[in-house]
Every structure is written in structure tokens, then in C-alpha cells.
Coordinates of C-alpha atoms in Angstrom, one line a residue:
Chain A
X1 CA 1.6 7.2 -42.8
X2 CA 4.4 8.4 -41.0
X3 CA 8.3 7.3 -41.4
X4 CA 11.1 7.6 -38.8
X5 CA 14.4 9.0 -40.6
X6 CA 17.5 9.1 -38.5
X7 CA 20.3 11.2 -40.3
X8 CA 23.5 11.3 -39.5
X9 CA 23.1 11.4 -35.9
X10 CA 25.5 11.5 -32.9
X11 CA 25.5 12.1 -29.4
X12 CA 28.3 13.0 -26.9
X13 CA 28.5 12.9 -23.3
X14 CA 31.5 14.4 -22.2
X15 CA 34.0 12.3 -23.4
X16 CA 31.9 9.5 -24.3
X17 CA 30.1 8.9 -27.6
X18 CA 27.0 7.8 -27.0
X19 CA 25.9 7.6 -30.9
X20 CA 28.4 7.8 -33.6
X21 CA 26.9 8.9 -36.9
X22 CA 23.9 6.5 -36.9
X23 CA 21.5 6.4 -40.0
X24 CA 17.9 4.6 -40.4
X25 CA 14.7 4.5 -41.0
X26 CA 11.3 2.6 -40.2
X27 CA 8.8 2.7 -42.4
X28 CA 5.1 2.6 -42.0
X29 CA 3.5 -1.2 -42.0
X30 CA 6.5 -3.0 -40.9
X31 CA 7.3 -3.6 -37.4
X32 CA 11.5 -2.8 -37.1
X33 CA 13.5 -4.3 -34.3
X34 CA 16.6 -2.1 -32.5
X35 CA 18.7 -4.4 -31.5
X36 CA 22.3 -3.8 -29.5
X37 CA 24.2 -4.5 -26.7
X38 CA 23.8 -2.8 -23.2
X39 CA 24.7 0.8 -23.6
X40 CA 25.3 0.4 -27.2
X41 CA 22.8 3.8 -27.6
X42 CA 19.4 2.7 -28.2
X43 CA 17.8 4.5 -25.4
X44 CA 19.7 7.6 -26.4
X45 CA 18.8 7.3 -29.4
X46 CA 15.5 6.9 -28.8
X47 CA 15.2 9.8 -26.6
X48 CA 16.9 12.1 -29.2
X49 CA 13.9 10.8 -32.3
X50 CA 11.6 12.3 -29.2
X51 CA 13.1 15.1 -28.4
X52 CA 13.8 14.7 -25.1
X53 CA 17.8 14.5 -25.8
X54 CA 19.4 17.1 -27.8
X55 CA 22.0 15.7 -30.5
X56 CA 25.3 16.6 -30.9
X57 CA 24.8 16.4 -34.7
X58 CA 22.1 15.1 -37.0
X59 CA 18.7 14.8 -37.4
X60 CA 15.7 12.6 -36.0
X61 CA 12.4 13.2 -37.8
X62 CA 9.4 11.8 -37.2
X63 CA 7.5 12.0 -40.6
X64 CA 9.5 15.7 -41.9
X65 CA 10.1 17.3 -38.4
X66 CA 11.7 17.1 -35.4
X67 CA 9.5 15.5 -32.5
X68 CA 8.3 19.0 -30.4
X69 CA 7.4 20.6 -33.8
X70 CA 4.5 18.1 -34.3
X71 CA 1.5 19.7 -34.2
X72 CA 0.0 16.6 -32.1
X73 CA 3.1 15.0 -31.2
X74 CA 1.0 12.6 -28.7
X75 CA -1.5 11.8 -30.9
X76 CA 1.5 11.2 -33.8
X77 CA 3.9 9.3 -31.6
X78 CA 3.2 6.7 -28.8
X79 CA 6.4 6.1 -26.8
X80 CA 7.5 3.6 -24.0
X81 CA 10.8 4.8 -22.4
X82 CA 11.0 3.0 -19.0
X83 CA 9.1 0.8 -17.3
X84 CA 9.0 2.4 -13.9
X85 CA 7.5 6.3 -14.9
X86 CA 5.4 6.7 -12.3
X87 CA 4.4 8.3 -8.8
X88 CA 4.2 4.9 -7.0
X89 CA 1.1 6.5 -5.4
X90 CA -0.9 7.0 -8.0
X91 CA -3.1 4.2 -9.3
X92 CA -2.6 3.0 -12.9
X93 CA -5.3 5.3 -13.9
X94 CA -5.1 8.1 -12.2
X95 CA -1.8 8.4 -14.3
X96 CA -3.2 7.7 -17.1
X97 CA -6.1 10.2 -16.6
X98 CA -3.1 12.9 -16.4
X99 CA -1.6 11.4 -19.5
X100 CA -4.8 11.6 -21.2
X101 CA -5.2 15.6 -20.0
X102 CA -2.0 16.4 -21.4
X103 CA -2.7 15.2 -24.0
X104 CA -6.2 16.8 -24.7
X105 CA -7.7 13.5 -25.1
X106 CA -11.1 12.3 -23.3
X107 CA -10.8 10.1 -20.0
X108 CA -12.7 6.9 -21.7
X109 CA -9.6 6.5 -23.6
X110 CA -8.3 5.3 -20.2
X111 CA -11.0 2.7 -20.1
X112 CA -10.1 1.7 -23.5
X113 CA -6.2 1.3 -23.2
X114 CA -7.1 -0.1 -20.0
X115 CA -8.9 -2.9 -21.4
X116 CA -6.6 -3.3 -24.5
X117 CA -3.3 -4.0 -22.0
X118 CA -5.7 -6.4 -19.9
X119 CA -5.3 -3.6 -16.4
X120 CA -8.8 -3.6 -15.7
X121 CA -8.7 -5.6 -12.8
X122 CA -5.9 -3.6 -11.2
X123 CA -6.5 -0.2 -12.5
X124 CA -7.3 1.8 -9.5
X125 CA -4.8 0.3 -7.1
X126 CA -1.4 2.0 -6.6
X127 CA 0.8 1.8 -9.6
X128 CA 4.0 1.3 -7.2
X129 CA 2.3 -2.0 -6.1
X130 CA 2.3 -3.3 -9.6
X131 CA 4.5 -6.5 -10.8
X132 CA 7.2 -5.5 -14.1
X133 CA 5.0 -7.4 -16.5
X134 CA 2.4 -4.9 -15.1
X135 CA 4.1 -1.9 -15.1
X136 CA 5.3 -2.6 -18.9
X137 CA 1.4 -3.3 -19.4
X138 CA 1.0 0.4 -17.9
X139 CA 3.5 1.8 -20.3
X140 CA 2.0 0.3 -23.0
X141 CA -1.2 1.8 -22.2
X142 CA 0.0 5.2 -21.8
X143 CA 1.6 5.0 -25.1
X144 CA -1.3 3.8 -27.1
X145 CA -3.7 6.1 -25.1
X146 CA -3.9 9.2 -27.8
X147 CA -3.8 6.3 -30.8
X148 CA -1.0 7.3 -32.7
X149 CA 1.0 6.4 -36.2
X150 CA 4.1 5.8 -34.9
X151 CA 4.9 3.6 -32.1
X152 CA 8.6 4.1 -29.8
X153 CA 9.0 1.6 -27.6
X154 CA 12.0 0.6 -25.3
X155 CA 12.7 -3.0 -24.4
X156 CA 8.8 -3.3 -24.1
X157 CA 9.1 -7.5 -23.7
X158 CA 10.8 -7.0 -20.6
X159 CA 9.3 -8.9 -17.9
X160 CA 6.4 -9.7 -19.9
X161 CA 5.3 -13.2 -19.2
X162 CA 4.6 -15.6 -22.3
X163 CA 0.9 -14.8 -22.6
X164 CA 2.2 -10.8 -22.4
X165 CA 4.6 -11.5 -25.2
X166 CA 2.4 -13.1 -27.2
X167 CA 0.0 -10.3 -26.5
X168 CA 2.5 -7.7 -27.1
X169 CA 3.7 -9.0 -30.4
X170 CA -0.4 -9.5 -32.0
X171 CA -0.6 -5.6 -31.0
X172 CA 2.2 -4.4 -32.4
X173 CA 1.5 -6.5 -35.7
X174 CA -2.0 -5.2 -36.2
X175 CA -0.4 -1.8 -35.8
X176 CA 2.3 -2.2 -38.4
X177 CA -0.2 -4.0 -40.6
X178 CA -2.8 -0.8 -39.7
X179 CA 0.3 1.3 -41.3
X180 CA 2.1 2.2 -38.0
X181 CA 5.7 2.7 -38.2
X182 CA 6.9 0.4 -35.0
X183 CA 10.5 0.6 -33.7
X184 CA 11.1 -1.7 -30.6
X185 CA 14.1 -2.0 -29.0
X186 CA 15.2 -5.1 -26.9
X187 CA 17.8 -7.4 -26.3
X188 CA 15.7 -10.7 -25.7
X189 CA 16.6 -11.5 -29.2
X190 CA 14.3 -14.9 -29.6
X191 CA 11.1 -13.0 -29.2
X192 CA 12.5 -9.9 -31.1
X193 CA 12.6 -12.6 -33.7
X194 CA 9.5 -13.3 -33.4
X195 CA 8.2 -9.6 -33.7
X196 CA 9.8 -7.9 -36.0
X197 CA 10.0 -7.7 -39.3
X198 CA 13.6 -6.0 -39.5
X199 CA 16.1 -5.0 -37.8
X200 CA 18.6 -2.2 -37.1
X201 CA 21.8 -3.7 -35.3
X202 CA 24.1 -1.0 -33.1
X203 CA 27.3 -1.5 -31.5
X204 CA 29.0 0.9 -29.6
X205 CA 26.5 4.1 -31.2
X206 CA 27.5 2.9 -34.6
X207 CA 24.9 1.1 -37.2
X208 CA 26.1 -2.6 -37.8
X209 CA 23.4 -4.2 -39.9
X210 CA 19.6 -2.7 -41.0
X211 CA 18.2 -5.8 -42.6
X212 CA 15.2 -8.1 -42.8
X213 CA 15.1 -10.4 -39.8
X214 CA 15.3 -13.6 -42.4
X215 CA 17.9 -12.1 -44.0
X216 CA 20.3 -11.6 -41.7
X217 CA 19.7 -15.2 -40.2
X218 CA 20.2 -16.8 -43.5
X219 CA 23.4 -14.7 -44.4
X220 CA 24.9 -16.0 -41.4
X221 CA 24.1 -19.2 -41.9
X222 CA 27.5 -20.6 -43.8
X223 CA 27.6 -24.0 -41.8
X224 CA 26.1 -27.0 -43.7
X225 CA 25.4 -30.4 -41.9
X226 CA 26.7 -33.5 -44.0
X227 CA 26.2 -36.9 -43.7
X228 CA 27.5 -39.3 -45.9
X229 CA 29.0 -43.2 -45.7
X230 CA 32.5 -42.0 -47.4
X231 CA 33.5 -39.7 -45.2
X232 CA 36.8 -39.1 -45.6
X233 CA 36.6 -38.9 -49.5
X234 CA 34.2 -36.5 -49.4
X235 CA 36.4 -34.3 -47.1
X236 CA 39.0 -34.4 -49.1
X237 CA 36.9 -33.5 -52.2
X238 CA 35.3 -30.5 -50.0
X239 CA 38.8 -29.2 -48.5
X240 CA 39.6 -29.0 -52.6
X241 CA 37.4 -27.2 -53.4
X242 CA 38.1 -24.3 -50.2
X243 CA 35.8 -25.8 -47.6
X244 CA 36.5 -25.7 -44.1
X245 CA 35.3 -29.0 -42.9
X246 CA 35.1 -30.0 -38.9
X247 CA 34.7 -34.2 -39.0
X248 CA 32.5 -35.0 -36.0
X249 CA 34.6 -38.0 -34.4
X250 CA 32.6 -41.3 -34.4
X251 CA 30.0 -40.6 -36.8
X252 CA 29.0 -40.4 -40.6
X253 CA 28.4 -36.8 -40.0
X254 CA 30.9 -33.1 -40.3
X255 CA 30.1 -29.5 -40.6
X256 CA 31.4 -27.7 -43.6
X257 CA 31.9 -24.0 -43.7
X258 CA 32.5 -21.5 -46.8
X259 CA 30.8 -23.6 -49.1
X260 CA 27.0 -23.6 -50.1
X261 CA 24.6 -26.5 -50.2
X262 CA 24.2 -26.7 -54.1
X263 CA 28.0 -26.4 -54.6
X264 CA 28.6 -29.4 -52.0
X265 CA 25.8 -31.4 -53.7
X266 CA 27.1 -31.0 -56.9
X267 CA 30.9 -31.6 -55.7
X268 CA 29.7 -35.3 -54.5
X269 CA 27.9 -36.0 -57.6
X270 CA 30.9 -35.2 -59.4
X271 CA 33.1 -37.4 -57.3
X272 CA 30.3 -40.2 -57.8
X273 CA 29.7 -39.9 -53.7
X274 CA 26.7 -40.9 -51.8
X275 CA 25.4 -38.3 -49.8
X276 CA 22.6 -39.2 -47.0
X277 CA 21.9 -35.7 -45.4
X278 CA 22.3 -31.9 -46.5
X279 CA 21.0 -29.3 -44.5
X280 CA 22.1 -25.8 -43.9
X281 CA 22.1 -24.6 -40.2
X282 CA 19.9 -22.4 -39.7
X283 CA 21.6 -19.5 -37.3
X284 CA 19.2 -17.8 -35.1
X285 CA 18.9 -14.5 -34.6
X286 CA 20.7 -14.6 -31.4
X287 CA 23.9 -15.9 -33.3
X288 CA 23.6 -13.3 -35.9
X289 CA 23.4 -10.7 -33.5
X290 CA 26.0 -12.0 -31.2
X291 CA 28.6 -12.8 -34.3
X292 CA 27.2 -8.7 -35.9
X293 CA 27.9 -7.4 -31.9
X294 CA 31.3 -9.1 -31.3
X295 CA 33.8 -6.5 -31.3
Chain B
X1 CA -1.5 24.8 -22.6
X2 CA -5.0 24.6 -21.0
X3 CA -4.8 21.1 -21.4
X4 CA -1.2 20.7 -19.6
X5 CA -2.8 23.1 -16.4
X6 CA -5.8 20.5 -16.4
X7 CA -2.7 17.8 -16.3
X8 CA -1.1 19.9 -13.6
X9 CA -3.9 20.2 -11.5
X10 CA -5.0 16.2 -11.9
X11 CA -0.9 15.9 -10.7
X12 CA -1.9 17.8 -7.6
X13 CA -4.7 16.3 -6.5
X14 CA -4.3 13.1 -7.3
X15 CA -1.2 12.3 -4.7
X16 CA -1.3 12.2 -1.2
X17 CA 1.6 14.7 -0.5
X18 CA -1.0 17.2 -1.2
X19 CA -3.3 17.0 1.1
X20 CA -0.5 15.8 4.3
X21 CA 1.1 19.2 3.6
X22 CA -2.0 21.0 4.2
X23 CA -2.4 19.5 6.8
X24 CA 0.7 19.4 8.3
X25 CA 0.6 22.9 7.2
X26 CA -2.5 23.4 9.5
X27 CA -1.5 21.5 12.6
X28 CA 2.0 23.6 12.7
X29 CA -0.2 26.7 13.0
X30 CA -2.8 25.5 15.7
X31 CA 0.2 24.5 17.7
X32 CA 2.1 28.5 16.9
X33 CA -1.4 29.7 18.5
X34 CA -1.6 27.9 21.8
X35 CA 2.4 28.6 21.9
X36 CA 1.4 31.9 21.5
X37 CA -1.6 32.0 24.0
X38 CA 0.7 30.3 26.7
X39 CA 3.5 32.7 26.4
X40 CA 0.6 35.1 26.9
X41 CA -0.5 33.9 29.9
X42 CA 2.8 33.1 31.4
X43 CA 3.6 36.9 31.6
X44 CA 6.4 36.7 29.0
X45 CA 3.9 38.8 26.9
X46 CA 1.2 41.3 27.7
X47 CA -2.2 39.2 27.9
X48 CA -4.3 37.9 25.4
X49 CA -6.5 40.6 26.6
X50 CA -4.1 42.9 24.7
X51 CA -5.0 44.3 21.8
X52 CA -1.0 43.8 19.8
X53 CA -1.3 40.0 21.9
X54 CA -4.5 39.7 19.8
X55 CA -2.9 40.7 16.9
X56 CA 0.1 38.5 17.3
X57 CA -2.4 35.0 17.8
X58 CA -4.0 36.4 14.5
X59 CA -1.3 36.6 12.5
X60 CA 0.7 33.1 14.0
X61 CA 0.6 31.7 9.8
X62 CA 2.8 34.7 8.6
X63 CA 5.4 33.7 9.3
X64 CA 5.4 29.9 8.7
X65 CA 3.3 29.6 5.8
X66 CA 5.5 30.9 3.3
X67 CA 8.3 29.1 4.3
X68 CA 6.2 25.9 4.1
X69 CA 4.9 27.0 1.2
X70 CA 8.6 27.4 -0.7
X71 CA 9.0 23.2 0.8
X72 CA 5.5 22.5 -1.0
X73 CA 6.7 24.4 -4.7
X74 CA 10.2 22.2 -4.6
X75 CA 8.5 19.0 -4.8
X76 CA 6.4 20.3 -8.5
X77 CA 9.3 19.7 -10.5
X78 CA 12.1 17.5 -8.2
X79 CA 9.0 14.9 -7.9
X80 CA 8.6 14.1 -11.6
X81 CA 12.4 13.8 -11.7
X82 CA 12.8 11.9 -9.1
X83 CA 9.9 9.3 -10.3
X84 CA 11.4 9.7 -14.1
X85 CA 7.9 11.2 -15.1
X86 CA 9.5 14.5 -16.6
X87 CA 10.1 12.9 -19.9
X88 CA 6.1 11.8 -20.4
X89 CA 5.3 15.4 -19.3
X90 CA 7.7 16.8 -22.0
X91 CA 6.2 14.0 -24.4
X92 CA 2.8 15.3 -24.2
X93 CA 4.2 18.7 -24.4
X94 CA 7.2 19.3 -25.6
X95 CA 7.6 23.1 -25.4
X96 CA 9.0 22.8 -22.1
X97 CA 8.5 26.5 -21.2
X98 CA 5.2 25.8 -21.8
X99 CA 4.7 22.9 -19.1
X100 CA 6.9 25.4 -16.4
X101 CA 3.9 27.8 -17.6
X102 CA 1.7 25.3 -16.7
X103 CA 3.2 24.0 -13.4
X104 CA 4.1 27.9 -12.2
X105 CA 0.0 28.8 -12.6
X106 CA -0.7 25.3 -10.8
X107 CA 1.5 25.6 -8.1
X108 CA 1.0 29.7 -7.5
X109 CA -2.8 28.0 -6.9
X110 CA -1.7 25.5 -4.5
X111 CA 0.6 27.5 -2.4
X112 CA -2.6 30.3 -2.0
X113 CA -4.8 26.9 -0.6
X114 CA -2.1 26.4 1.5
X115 CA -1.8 30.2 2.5
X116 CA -5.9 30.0 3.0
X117 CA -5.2 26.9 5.2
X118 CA -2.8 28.2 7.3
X119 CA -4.3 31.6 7.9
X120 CA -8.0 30.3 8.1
X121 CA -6.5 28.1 11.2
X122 CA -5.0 30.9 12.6
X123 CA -8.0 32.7 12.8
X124 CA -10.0 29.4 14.1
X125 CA -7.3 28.7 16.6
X126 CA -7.2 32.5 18.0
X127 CA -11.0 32.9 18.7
X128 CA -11.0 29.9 20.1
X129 CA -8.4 31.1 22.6
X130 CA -10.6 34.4 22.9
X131 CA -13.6 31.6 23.8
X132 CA -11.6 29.8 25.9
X133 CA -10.2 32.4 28.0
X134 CA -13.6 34.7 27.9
X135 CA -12.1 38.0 26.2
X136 CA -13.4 40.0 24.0
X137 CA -12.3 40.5 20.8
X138 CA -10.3 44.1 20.7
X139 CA -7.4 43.6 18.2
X140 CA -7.9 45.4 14.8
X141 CA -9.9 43.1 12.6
X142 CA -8.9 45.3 9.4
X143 CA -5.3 44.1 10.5
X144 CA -6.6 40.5 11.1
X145 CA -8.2 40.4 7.3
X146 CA -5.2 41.9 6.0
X147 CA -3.6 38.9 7.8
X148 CA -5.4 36.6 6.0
X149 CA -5.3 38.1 2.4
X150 CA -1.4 38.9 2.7
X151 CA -0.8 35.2 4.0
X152 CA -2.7 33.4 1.0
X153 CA -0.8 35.6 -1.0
X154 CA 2.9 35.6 0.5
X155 CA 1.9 31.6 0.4
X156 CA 1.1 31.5 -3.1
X157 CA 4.3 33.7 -4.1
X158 CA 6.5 31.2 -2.1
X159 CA 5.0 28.2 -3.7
X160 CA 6.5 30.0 -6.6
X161 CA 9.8 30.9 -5.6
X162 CA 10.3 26.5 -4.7
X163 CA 9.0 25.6 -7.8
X164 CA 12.0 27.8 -9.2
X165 CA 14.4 25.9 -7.0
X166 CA 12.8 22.7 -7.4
X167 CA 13.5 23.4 -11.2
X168 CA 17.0 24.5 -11.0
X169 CA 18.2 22.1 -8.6
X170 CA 16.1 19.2 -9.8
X171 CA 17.1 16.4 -7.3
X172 CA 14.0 16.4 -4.6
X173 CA 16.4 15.8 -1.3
X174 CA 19.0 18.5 -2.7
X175 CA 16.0 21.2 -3.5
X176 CA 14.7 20.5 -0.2
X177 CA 17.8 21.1 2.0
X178 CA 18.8 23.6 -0.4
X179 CA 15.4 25.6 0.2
X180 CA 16.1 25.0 4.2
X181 CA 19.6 26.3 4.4
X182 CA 18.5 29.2 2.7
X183 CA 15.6 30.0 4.7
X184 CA 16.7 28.7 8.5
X185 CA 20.8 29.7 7.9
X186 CA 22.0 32.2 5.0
X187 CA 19.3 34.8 5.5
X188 CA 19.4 35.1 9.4
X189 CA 23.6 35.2 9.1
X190 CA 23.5 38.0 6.6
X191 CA 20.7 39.5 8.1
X192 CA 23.0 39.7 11.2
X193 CA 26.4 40.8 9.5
X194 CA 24.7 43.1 7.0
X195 CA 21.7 44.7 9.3
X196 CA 21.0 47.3 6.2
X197 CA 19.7 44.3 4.0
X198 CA 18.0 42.0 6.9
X199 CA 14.6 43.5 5.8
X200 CA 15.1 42.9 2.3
X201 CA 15.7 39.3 1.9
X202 CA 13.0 37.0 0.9
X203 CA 11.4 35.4 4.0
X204 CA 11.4 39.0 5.7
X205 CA 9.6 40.7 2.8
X206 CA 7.2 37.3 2.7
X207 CA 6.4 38.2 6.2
X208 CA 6.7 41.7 5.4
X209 CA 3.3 40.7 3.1
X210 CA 1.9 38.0 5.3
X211 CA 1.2 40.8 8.0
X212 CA 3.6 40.4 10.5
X213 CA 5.1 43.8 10.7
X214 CA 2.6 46.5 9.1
X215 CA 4.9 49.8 9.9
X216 CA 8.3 48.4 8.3
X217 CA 10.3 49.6 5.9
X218 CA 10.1 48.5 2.9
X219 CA 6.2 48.9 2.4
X220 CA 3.4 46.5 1.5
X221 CA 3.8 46.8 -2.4
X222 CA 7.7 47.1 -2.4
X223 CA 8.0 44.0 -0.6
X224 CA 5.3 42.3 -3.2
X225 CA 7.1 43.4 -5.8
X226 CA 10.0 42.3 -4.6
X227 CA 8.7 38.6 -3.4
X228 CA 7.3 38.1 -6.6
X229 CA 10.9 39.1 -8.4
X230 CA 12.7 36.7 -6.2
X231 CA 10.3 34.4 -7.5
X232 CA 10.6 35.2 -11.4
X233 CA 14.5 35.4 -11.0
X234 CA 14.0 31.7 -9.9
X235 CA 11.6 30.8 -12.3
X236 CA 13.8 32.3 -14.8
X237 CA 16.6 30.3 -13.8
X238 CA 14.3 27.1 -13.6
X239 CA 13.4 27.6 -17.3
X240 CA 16.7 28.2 -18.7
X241 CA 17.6 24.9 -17.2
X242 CA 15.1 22.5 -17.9
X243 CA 14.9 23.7 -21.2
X244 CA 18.3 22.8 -22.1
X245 CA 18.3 19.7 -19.9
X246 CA 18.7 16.2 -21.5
X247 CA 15.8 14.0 -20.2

């Protein structure tokens, strides 16, 4: 069981700061989304919690120590940076066999990532030949090869097709579930919502939001649908009692804002009104994110 | 750091680069030997019958394998740059000076193939002329093995010396032309304006070990000693950057 902490970190480049005092952590068993914008600092700071980027200030741990002080850091931490982090010439496992040697683990690990990706069939052919969905597949294989607790994984979804998503999302479950700690970063937010369990929002380096994915699409759901034969009475009731309330032209039906479902159905049982439909809006995750990101 | 030299080696082998560098490597020299042997029987240089025109056939590698050698050692590091595989390397690893430990004692092993190579075709290539042209074999084959050994060695030293560059310029084009400007334009200009130092500069003293010129100053084990510090200064240099580099 092994927890990601990241403390206070930052990052400059030049004049640029790439990650502003950023704080979180992902906790074994639970799958945690890292969701921002496009250079908001997710790959940064991914690359800082392994070592590979040195922080201005702060700390990344990975369980109590920084990433090259692990005494098996392969076999602790499985990471997917970028898709394409290969020698084009090289077959799919010939570059996993040199993964596998550096990391002191036995070649039929390659057969067994292999198969768990679905590469078989294209294993020995050269890796620069491969589709995206197929080099992600690759990654993914190189970063399960040495079985490890903690899974890293940047904007793995991309370019998977459905059946790959699907795929993706069942592994990195039975991982979490297994007691992996699982941070994934992407920005196609419908499957994200589909995968993880939380979520760490960033905008421009800074943390936004770390909540549960249900949470934060309930909390931003403040718009109730309404429909009711007496309209206009009921708007007036609701603008009373500090509702914002949008009338949709030509129908029984508005959107109230600022006001939650029991108070609304209360307020028109009060005022003796009949109400025919009450249902909160459900935001998705995408509207969440894009209201969290909007700067 | 067994297992990263096992990854090293696996690097090596497993790309085709490799093996169309040694053979490159060995086509270069066949063609220095029948340049050689036709200069030799154009007149331009005593005839292959003679004994320093023997020598000279013998010893076509010394000066081109090392300097194909220093081409080979850029591309160790620059390649995994350039294909974005540095950061899985350090992942597996992360004591960086630990991987340059790894890649140095792969890449010193490739560049003495590649010496082997080069001299072993010398050799071929020369008795084959000494077949060829019906003469007997008269150069001094104590010189001629001395060829061989000093070549693999020079080779494997140069190998060295690009890995170094490789690692401190990092961009594969820019090592490369870096490596070439160095070799084919700064040494032979301040070899010409400073005369004193001509014989001390790295692709004389490679030479200088490959063979080439037995009786020069400075001798056999200076200029080992002081190919192999050219190649720990850039070594050094290599480490001290890729150690603090962001990946």
C-alpha cells in the first residue's frame, strides 16, 4: 500500500510557473483522475512525483521518499509518460525486453503484459509502424511490466478506441480495487468520469478542486427543471424567495437557479401550486470542469 | 547496474544502426586499402613490394576507425533523446550516473567491435592485395598486430569520447556535426597555426595509438593516457549534465 503525497510543490521555467504550490494525494484502492487544461502542469507534475523533473520547491513522495530513493522504484511505480517512447525500429518487444532488463525482471513478463494489453498479434513488428491506440497499448505494457503499487499514467485514453477504453478502465479498476494507488491524467473528461473515482482539478499549476467525481458533479448542479400549469405564479413565488428563474418561452417548463429542489417543492405547496415535474440537472463532469477551469 | 549494462547491451543489438555502422565501418576500410594499393602501383608511392607500403595497406583502419568510432558513441545518448526514451531509462534507474556507467562500459565494448572490424578488414583487404599482386609478405608483422590491437583500442576509447559529446550536447544532429567540425576542421587549423600542439590533439594521439606513426612524439602510453583523459573530461562533462537535466 503505497500513497502519492504532493507537498507544496512548484516548478519554474524561466519566467514561467509551471506549478504554483500544488498539494495532493492518491491513496491506495481508489483510482484518482488529474484533470486540467492544456499546459495547466500535469505532465510536469507528473514528471517531478518521478523524479525525472527537479522542483523548484516541495516535495513529491511516493509512499515516504522521493521517486530515485526507492529501493525498486520499477517494481513500486508503473508510469506512462508519452505515447511515442520508442526507437521506431524496434518491435514492441524488443523494447519491452530492454525494459524488462533494466528493470531486473525476467523476459516472460513480456509475454505476460503482452497478452494483458492485447499486442500479441503485433508484438514483434516495428513499434514505429504501430497505430496511437497501439502505441498507448505499448505504454501500458511497459508500465505494468515489473507489476507495481502505484500506477502514473499520462492521458493514457488517448487514442484508445472504445473497446481500449473500456479495457483500460476494467484494468485500472482491478488495480485500485487490488490496493494500487492510480493517478491518471487526461482531458477526455466523459471517460475520466467514467474511471475515476476522484479527482484533482489544476488550472494554471494551481489546485482548483480534489474531490469525489460525484461530488463535484452534484455541487455544480444548482439548475432545477420545473414544470408546472401556473407558471407565472410560481415564478413569482420563486423570484421571492431569491431564485433566479429563466421561463422557457412557449412551454409549461423554466430553469431555476440558487434554489434547491426540496425548498422549491415546499415553496409551491405553500402557495397551494401544482407542480408536474422536478428534476435537478445533473451537470456532467465536463461542465464542472469547464465552470472549475474557467479563468 | 548489471542489470542496466544487460539493458544497454539489448539497446545495442537490438537496432539496425548497429550493425550498418559496422559495416559501413568495414566497406570505408576495404575501399582505403585498394586506394592505397593503387597509389602504390601508380608510382606515387614505393610498391606494394615495399616493406613501409606494406605497412601502410596494414594499417589503412588507424586512421578512420576512431573517428568513426567518436560518430558511433554520439548516437548512445542523443538517440534516446531524440526518441524521448531517456526518461524510461532514468525510470528504471534513476541514479543517472549510474545508467552513463552503464552506457560508457557498453559503448567502450562496441567501439572495440568496431575497432576489431575495421582492423580485421584491413588486414583481409591487404593480403589480399599481397595475393593479388603475387608478393610476398615482408612488412613487420609485430607492427601489423600492434596495428590491430592499438586500433580496437583507439576505437573503443573514441566510442567513449562521442558518448561524452553525445551526452553533453544531447540533440543527435547537433552532436553529430559538432563531433565532425571538431575532427575534420578545429584540429587540422590549430594543428596548422599552433605546430607545437598538432600531435597532441585527440585524433592525432588516436592515430598515434591505432599504429599509424610508431616513432612520434608523444609515445604509445602518453598518447593512451591522454586519449582516454580526453575521453573522461567528456564523460565528466556528459555526467554533470544529464544529471542535472530536466527530462
Amino acid at each position: 500500500m503505497t500513497t502519492i503525497t504532493v507537498s507544496h510543490l512548484t516548478k519554474r521555467f524561466g519566467p514561467t510557473l509551471a506549478v504554483d504550490d500544488l498539494s495532493f494525494d492518491v491513496r491506495p484502492g481508489v483510482v484518482t483522475g488529474f484533470l486540467g487544461p492544456n499546459g495547466s502542469g500535469k505532465s510536469t507534475t507528473m514528471r517531478m512525483l518521478l523524479g525525472l523533473v527537479r522542483p523548484t520547491a516541495g516535495r513529491a513522495l511516493i509512499g515516504d521518499v522521493p521517486y530515485a530513493d526507492l529501493p525498486d522504484p520499477s517494481g513500486t511505480v508503473g508510469a506512462l509518460l508519452e505515447a511515442d517512447a520508442f526507437h521506431p525500429a524496434r518491435s514492441g518487444r524488443a523494447h519491452l525486453e530492454i525494459l524488462a532488463a533494466a528493470a531486473g525482471r525476467p523476459r516472460q513478463r513480456v509475454d505476460a503484459v503482452l497478452d494483458t494489453v492485447g499486442l500479441v498479434a503485433a508484438a514483434d513488428r516495428p513499434a514505429g509502424g504501430y497505430s496511437l491506440g497501439m502505441r498507448q497499448r505499448l505504454g501500458i505494457a511497459g508500465a505494468l511490466l515489473a507489476d507495481p503499487d502505484v500506477l502514473i499514467l499520462d492521458e493514457p485514453a488517448n487514442g484508445l478506441d472504445p473497446q481500449g477504453v473500456r479495457d483500460l478502465r476494467t484494468l485500472l479498476r482491478d488495480r485500485a480495487h487490488g490496493g494500487a494507488s492510480v493517478l491518471v491524467s487526461s482531458h477526455q473528461l466523459a471517460e475520466m468520469a467514467l474511471i475515476a473515482d476522484e479527482v484533482v482539478v489544476i488550472r494554471d499549476g494551481a489546485l482548483v478542486t480534489h474531490d469525489r467525481v460525484g461530488a463535484l458533479t452534484t455541487e455544480h448542479a444548482r439548475a432545477l427543471s420545473v414544470r408546472s400549469p401556473e407558471l407565472v405564479r410560481l415564478e413569482a413565488v420563486l423570484r421571492q424567495a431569491g431564485g433566479r428563474v429563466h421561463p422557457d418561452a412557449g412551454s409549461d417548463r423554466m430553469v431555476v437557479e440558487d434554489l434547491d429542489a426540496p425548498t422549491v417543492a415546499r415553496l409551491a405547496l405553500d402557495a397551494r401550486i401544482e407542480v408536474h415535474e422536478l428534476t435537478e440537472r445533473t451537470h456532467s463532469l465536463e461542465d464542472a470542469f469547464l465552470e472549475l477551469t474557467a479563468s | 547496474m548489471r542489470d542496466q549494462l544487460r539493458a544497454e547491451l539489448l539497446k545495442l543489438r537490438s537496432v539496425r544502426t548497429t550493425w550498418l555502422f559496422l559495416a559501413v565501418t568495414a566497406a570505408v576500410v576495404a575501399l582505403a586499402v585498394i586506394a592505397q594499393a593503387m597509389t602504390a602501383s601508380g608510382g606515387d608511392l614505393p610498391p606494394v613490394s615495399d616493406p613501409e607500403t606494406q605497412l601502410m595497406l596494414f594499417q589503412s583502419a588507424s586512421g578512420l576507425a576512431p573517428v568513426i568510432a567518436v560518430l558511433l558513441g554520439t548516437l548512445g545518448l542523443a538517440t534516446e533523446v531524440r526518441h524521448h526514451t531517456l526518461a524510461s531509462t532514468f525510470l528504471a534507474n534513476p541514479r543517472r550516473e549510474r545508467v552513463l556507467a552503464a552506457k560508457a562500459v557498453a559503448t567502450f565494448a562496441l567501439g572495440a567491435v568496431l575497432g576489431l572490424v575495421a582492423a580485421a578488414t584491413a588486414v583481409i583487404g591487404s593480403w589480399l592485395v599481397l595475393l593479388v599482386t603475387s608478393t610476398g609478405l615482408v612488412a613487420d608483422t609485430d607492427r601489423i598486430l600492434a596495428a590491430v590491437a592499438g586500433t580496437t583500442f583507439a576505437a573503443a576509447l573514441a566510442a567513449l569520447l562521442g558518448l561524452g559529446i553525445g551526452g553533453i550536447v544531447r540533440n543527435q544532429a547537433a552532436a553529430i556535426g559538432a563531433a565532425l567540425i571538431v575532427m575534420l576542421a578545429v584540429e587540422p587549423l590549430l594543428g596548422a597555426f599552433v605546430p607545437d600542439m598538432a600531435a597532441w590533439l585527440p585524433s592525432a594521439v588516436a592515430s598515434r595509438i591505432a599504429g599509424a606513426s610508431p616513432d612520434a612524439d608523444p609515445g604509445l602510453v602518453a598518447s593512451a593516457s591522454l586519449y582516454g583523459g580526453y575521453a573522461l573530461v567528456a564523460m565528466a562533462g556528459a555526467v554533470a549534465v544529464v544529471r542535472r537535466v530536466d527530462v
